[in-house]
Amino acid sequence: MASRGTDNLRCYLREATLPPMANDPNAPQMPPAGHKSHQNHLKVRPQSWRRLENIFSFEDKSMAIIVSSWIDAHIPETSLGVEDEDPVTGERLAVPGPAIFDIPYQKERRPSDIIRLIPWLDNLPLMTVQRVVHLLYPATRRWGFFYCDESNNDRNLLQYFMWSLLLPPDEMDPETLAEIGPKSILIAFQPPWILSDQDIKEFSECRSFPPFRVPGNAFPTPLESRERLWGKIWDACVAKNTPWFVLTSYNKWVFGAFSEGWTAAFVTPVYAFDAVCPTVLEWLTFWVASAMRLRGWRSIPKVPEPVSLGPVLIPAIHNANFATPANSESNWEGKSQDAATSAHARSMSPVFTDGGLPGLEIRPIHQIVQEWMQKKVDSNGAAPDIPSRAQSPARNDIFEQTLTRHGDWLV
């Protein structure tokens, strides 16, 4: 006789894997194995407000042990005495498990666009984890996953769910929202033909975010695909004050979090939809428990950050409506890609300044040249070919033309 998932919730989470998802025949063509999709054209450009600098990896083996240990310690293997489906809300354990569990699989329509990908996430892993958390922690019943249907230039490429407190509009005061944000999770998703296996792998393995180039060039250095994705998720998490995030194409999953000052990120390796030890359901349950600070939760690691960082202010409308310029080798920053060990490169000091060396003031070039010529004459004596002359009066119309950068040249 088959059992309910609630009769042994630990075994269910450990054994239940997401069902495979096939794309609709009318869906865009998938890239070849090991190749990027080259369709992830997020309208994200370098911006001065982004603080993200470094990205660290959650070690695969150690995190797997942490998640599995938490499941063993906090998920019961004895019957809860309730049904898999809540008769009031309708939420249920929806991901089919081994044959020992009586959980039928409700097949979803094959996705052909990002909208038809939503039920695969909402009705399977997200509803299942929501049911698990509500069963184990009844105080969280006002929390849940909800779809954020926000209008922006990239909604056909990337959308997201939120795990958050479901509040009526009259209760959404700023103080309450400030308390909710750090306990929330952003679940960003893209279709697999946009976020290919190689795309999400490069996202997970990215270890730095390029700094914003101050004005003076023809245009800021364009971001690469994985960097635009990091910028998009960073912007969304900051806007929601939500440091915890997940990125998925349904076929692949990564789990991450931002530091307290938003200058660093931590991200796991990529996990497949049918991964085990831990499964995607175990990962999601653990991530919700950590964000909610439930028993045995894990905090986001601390990193050195400036103490003077204030709140991040992002303009309401900042999406670019024009194409991102192509990469230029002459404008290479060198930070977005770590140098190979064969290059014998040394790390630069993290302390930089835009004001030049201490004690040096910036003066017009024509004044410096005149002073140098006068000193040359004074030291060598008056010479017939270099006559001494009075300093020319300062002119405001000299060198007012803006210098623009073309490659490594100022014109």
Short mmCIF file of N, CA, C and O in Angstrom, two decimals, residues 2 12 29 44 72 88 116 123 134 141 155 175 190 201 267 270 279 315 327 334 341 349 399 405:
data_model
loop_
_atom_site.label_atom_id
_atom_site.label_comp_id
_atom_site.label_asym_id
_atom_site.label_seq_id
_atom_site.Cartn_x
_atom_site.Cartn_y
_atom_site.Cartn_z
N ALA A 2 0.60 2.19 -0.89
CA ALA A 2 1.40 3.40 -0.98
C ALA A 2 1.15 4.31 0.22
O ALA A 2 0.06 4.35 0.79
N TYR A 12 10.65 11.50 1.73
CA TYR A 12 10.05 12.09 0.53
C TYR A 12 10.95 13.16 -0.06
O TYR A 12 11.23 13.16 -1.27
N GLN A 29 14.82 27.14 -30.62
CA GLN A 29 15.75 26.00 -30.66
C GLN A 29 16.77 26.11 -29.54
O GLN A 29 17.28 27.18 -29.24
N VAL A 44 20.77 45.43 -19.51
CA VAL A 44 21.48 45.84 -18.29
C VAL A 44 22.80 46.45 -18.70
O VAL A 44 23.58 45.83 -19.43
N ASP A 72 18.35 15.93 8.06
CA ASP A 72 18.32 14.86 9.06
C ASP A 72 17.88 15.36 10.43
O ASP A 72 17.17 14.67 11.16
N VAL A 88 -7.96 23.40 2.80
CA VAL A 88 -8.41 24.79 2.79
C VAL A 88 -7.74 25.57 1.67
O VAL A 88 -8.39 26.23 0.86
N ARG A 116 4.68 30.11 -20.18
CA ARG A 116 4.29 28.71 -20.00
C ARG A 116 5.31 27.91 -19.20
O ARG A 116 5.09 26.73 -18.93
N ASN A 123 3.67 25.07 -9.73
CA ASN A 123 2.84 23.93 -9.33
C ASN A 123 3.62 22.70 -8.88
O ASN A 123 3.01 21.75 -8.40
N HIS A 134 5.04 25.01 5.68
CA HIS A 134 3.84 25.28 6.47
C HIS A 134 3.51 24.13 7.41
O HIS A 134 3.01 24.36 8.52
N ARG A 141 2.55 30.36 8.01
CA ARG A 141 1.44 30.18 7.08
C ARG A 141 1.09 31.45 6.32
O ARG A 141 0.46 31.39 5.27
N ARG A 155 11.05 41.46 -19.38
CA ARG A 155 10.10 40.47 -18.85
C ARG A 155 9.95 39.27 -19.78
O ARG A 155 9.46 38.21 -19.35
N GLU A 175 8.25 50.23 7.40
CA GLU A 175 8.93 49.50 8.47
C GLU A 175 8.66 48.00 8.38
O GLU A 175 9.57 47.18 8.57
N GLN A 190 14.51 31.77 -16.08
CA GLN A 190 14.56 32.00 -17.52
C GLN A 190 14.33 30.68 -18.23
O GLN A 190 14.71 29.62 -17.71
N LYS A 201 26.14 27.82 -15.99
CA LYS A 201 27.44 27.38 -15.50
C LYS A 201 28.40 28.57 -15.41
O LYS A 201 29.12 28.74 -14.41
N VAL A 267 27.56 31.90 -4.14
CA VAL A 267 26.72 31.12 -5.04
C VAL A 267 27.20 29.68 -5.05
O VAL A 267 28.39 29.39 -4.91
N VAL A 270 26.16 24.46 -9.97
CA VAL A 270 24.90 24.20 -10.66
C VAL A 270 24.39 22.80 -10.31
O VAL A 270 25.17 21.84 -10.30
N THR A 279 18.59 16.90 -3.08
CA THR A 279 17.68 17.15 -4.20
C THR A 279 17.35 18.64 -4.25
O THR A 279 17.63 19.40 -3.32
N PRO A 315 17.47 54.48 -9.42
CA PRO A 315 16.40 55.26 -10.07
C PRO A 315 15.25 54.37 -10.48
O PRO A 315 15.41 53.18 -10.77
N ASN A 327 31.93 44.45 -27.45
CA ASN A 327 33.16 44.47 -26.67
C ASN A 327 34.31 45.03 -27.48
O ASN A 327 34.43 44.78 -28.68
N GLY A 334 39.94 43.87 -17.39
CA GLY A 334 40.84 42.93 -16.75
C GLY A 334 40.34 42.39 -15.43
O GLY A 334 40.97 41.55 -14.83
N THR A 341 46.74 31.22 -14.10
CA THR A 341 47.93 31.11 -13.25
C THR A 341 49.20 31.22 -14.06
O THR A 341 50.25 31.63 -13.55
N SER A 349 46.11 46.13 -5.24
CA SER A 349 45.60 46.58 -3.96
C SER A 349 44.15 46.95 -4.10
O SER A 349 43.74 47.56 -5.08
N PHE A 399 41.34 74.21 -23.78
CA PHE A 399 41.12 72.84 -23.32
C PHE A 399 39.74 72.64 -22.69
O PHE A 399 39.59 71.90 -21.75
N ARG A 405 37.54 58.85 -25.28
CA ARG A 405 38.45 57.71 -25.41
C ARG A 405 38.05 56.84 -26.58
O ARG A 405 36.91 56.45 -26.71
#
